[in-house]
XYZ file of C-alpha atoms in Angstrom:
148
model
C 27.247 4.437 -13.781
C 27.890 0.693 -13.816
C 29.710 -1.560 -11.353
C 30.149 -5.300 -11.108
C 31.492 -7.965 -8.792
C 32.413 -11.328 -10.304
C 33.524 -14.628 -8.839
C 35.156 -17.084 -11.246
C 34.900 -20.529 -9.714
C 36.008 -22.457 -12.811
C 38.108 -21.558 -15.823
C 35.041 -20.822 -17.915
C 32.114 -20.231 -15.513
C 31.480 -17.257 -13.247
C 28.759 -15.720 -11.101
C 28.403 -11.965 -11.426
C 26.380 -9.209 -9.824
C 25.916 -5.882 -11.586
C 24.550 -2.569 -10.397
C 23.556 0.372 -12.594
C 22.812 3.906 -11.454
C 20.610 6.016 -13.725
C 21.586 9.679 -14.159
C 19.246 10.911 -16.908
C 17.840 10.124 -20.333
C 19.285 11.706 -23.450
C 16.905 13.598 -25.720
C 13.656 15.440 -25.072
C 11.547 12.452 -23.998
C 12.320 11.739 -20.322
C 9.874 9.159 -18.954
C 11.833 8.335 -15.764
C 13.276 10.181 -12.781
C 14.864 6.944 -11.620
C 15.744 3.620 -13.264
C 18.433 1.912 -11.144
C 19.021 -1.834 -11.370
C 20.628 -4.782 -9.552
C 21.373 -8.066 -11.360
C 22.775 -11.489 -10.479
C 23.551 -14.212 -13.004
C 25.932 -16.665 -14.633
C 28.514 -16.128 -17.370
C 30.452 -18.439 -19.653
C 33.972 -17.388 -20.694
C 36.278 -18.099 -23.637
C 39.756 -17.154 -22.334
C 42.683 -16.844 -24.734
C 46.062 -15.544 -23.511
C 45.320 -12.093 -22.040
C 41.842 -11.827 -23.592
C 38.531 -13.123 -22.285
C 35.321 -13.156 -24.322
C 32.095 -13.951 -22.474
C 28.307 -14.100 -22.546
C 25.745 -14.433 -19.790
C 22.205 -14.046 -18.496
C 21.207 -12.098 -15.411
C 17.769 -11.764 -13.844
C 17.296 -8.856 -11.498
C 15.215 -5.905 -10.394
C 14.930 -2.260 -11.386
C 13.887 0.523 -9.021
C 11.811 2.807 -11.255
C 10.094 6.160 -10.776
C 8.309 7.979 -13.574
C 8.501 11.722 -14.151
C 5.265 13.695 -13.758
C 2.657 12.823 -16.373
C -0.954 13.472 -17.334
C -3.660 10.790 -17.186
C -7.312 11.517 -18.165
C -6.790 15.268 -17.713
C -5.206 14.916 -14.253
C -1.527 15.574 -13.613
C 0.290 12.947 -11.569
C 3.020 15.089 -9.998
C 5.020 12.641 -7.920
C 4.530 9.022 -9.054
C 5.667 6.448 -6.509
C 8.787 4.317 -6.902
C 8.225 0.729 -7.959
C 10.309 -2.408 -8.334
C 10.126 -4.066 -11.756
C 11.570 -7.488 -12.623
C 14.101 -7.413 -15.471
C 16.350 -9.858 -17.297
C 19.488 -9.151 -19.304
C 21.608 -10.870 -21.907
C 25.230 -9.704 -22.108
C 28.205 -10.234 -24.417
C 31.595 -8.695 -23.803
C 35.356 -8.903 -23.675
C 38.120 -8.254 -21.158
C 41.779 -7.602 -21.873
C 44.110 -8.144 -18.904
C 47.080 -5.798 -19.341
C 48.398 -5.910 -15.763
C 48.186 -8.282 -12.821
C 45.561 -6.078 -11.142
C 43.822 -4.232 -14.028
C 41.921 -4.887 -17.205
C 40.046 -3.070 -19.949
C 36.510 -4.172 -20.766
C 33.738 -3.588 -23.250
C 30.221 -5.043 -23.046
C 26.861 -4.902 -24.779
C 23.829 -5.659 -22.614
C 20.183 -6.038 -23.649
C 17.744 -5.275 -20.818
C 14.131 -6.507 -20.935
C 11.396 -5.520 -18.503
C 8.203 -3.502 -18.039
C 7.291 -0.714 -15.613
C 3.595 -0.873 -14.718
C 2.253 2.628 -14.067
C -0.296 3.356 -11.376
C -2.374 5.089 -14.054
C -2.168 4.854 -17.809
C -0.085 2.481 -19.861
C 2.891 0.314 -18.989
C 6.297 1.542 -20.098
C 8.868 -0.769 -21.623
C 12.241 -0.847 -19.877
C 13.851 -2.541 -22.911
C 17.161 -0.989 -23.883
C 20.677 -1.704 -25.056
C 23.470 -0.637 -22.709
C 27.066 -0.260 -23.832
C 29.775 -0.276 -21.167
C 33.506 0.218 -21.508
C 36.279 1.114 -19.136
C 38.953 -0.033 -16.749
C 38.485 -2.666 -14.098
C 40.622 -3.871 -11.243
C 40.661 -7.361 -9.870
C 42.107 -9.423 -7.071
C 43.106 -13.011 -7.632
C 42.232 -15.307 -4.723
C 43.276 -18.660 -6.188
C 46.330 -20.152 -7.832
C 47.068 -18.824 -11.290
C 46.436 -22.126 -13.098
C 42.872 -22.342 -11.682
C 41.564 -18.991 -12.958
C 41.339 -17.423 -16.378
C 42.964 -14.145 -15.246
C 46.425 -15.243 -16.331
């Protein structure tokens, strides 16, 4: 699950916070019980009519908990939760089809490392693809924002 809150203070520049909630990993290899993240960063926009293409960087933190694992013959049943620093690079597009709603698609690369209490570190690197509907509220005059 992904949510975001964005403030556009110029036609092309915005500050955005993102939150991601981790449900599960696909496939047989499931290294994490939890991998939630919070991000805050800047974006640069290329608005054109009802479309808006953008890119940005966001540093942040991930709350990570491993699943049970074995280290030197001992089973670690309930590893503790840890906070790991992460950084993301994002590209995406919005299409504003109504005064209060838009469609969006985004590709995000996440980089970070979870340091285990025992054993090896685990890379948090991944690509995330997001798409969906968004709603927005315009707080300024129409000619000062890119949500035309």
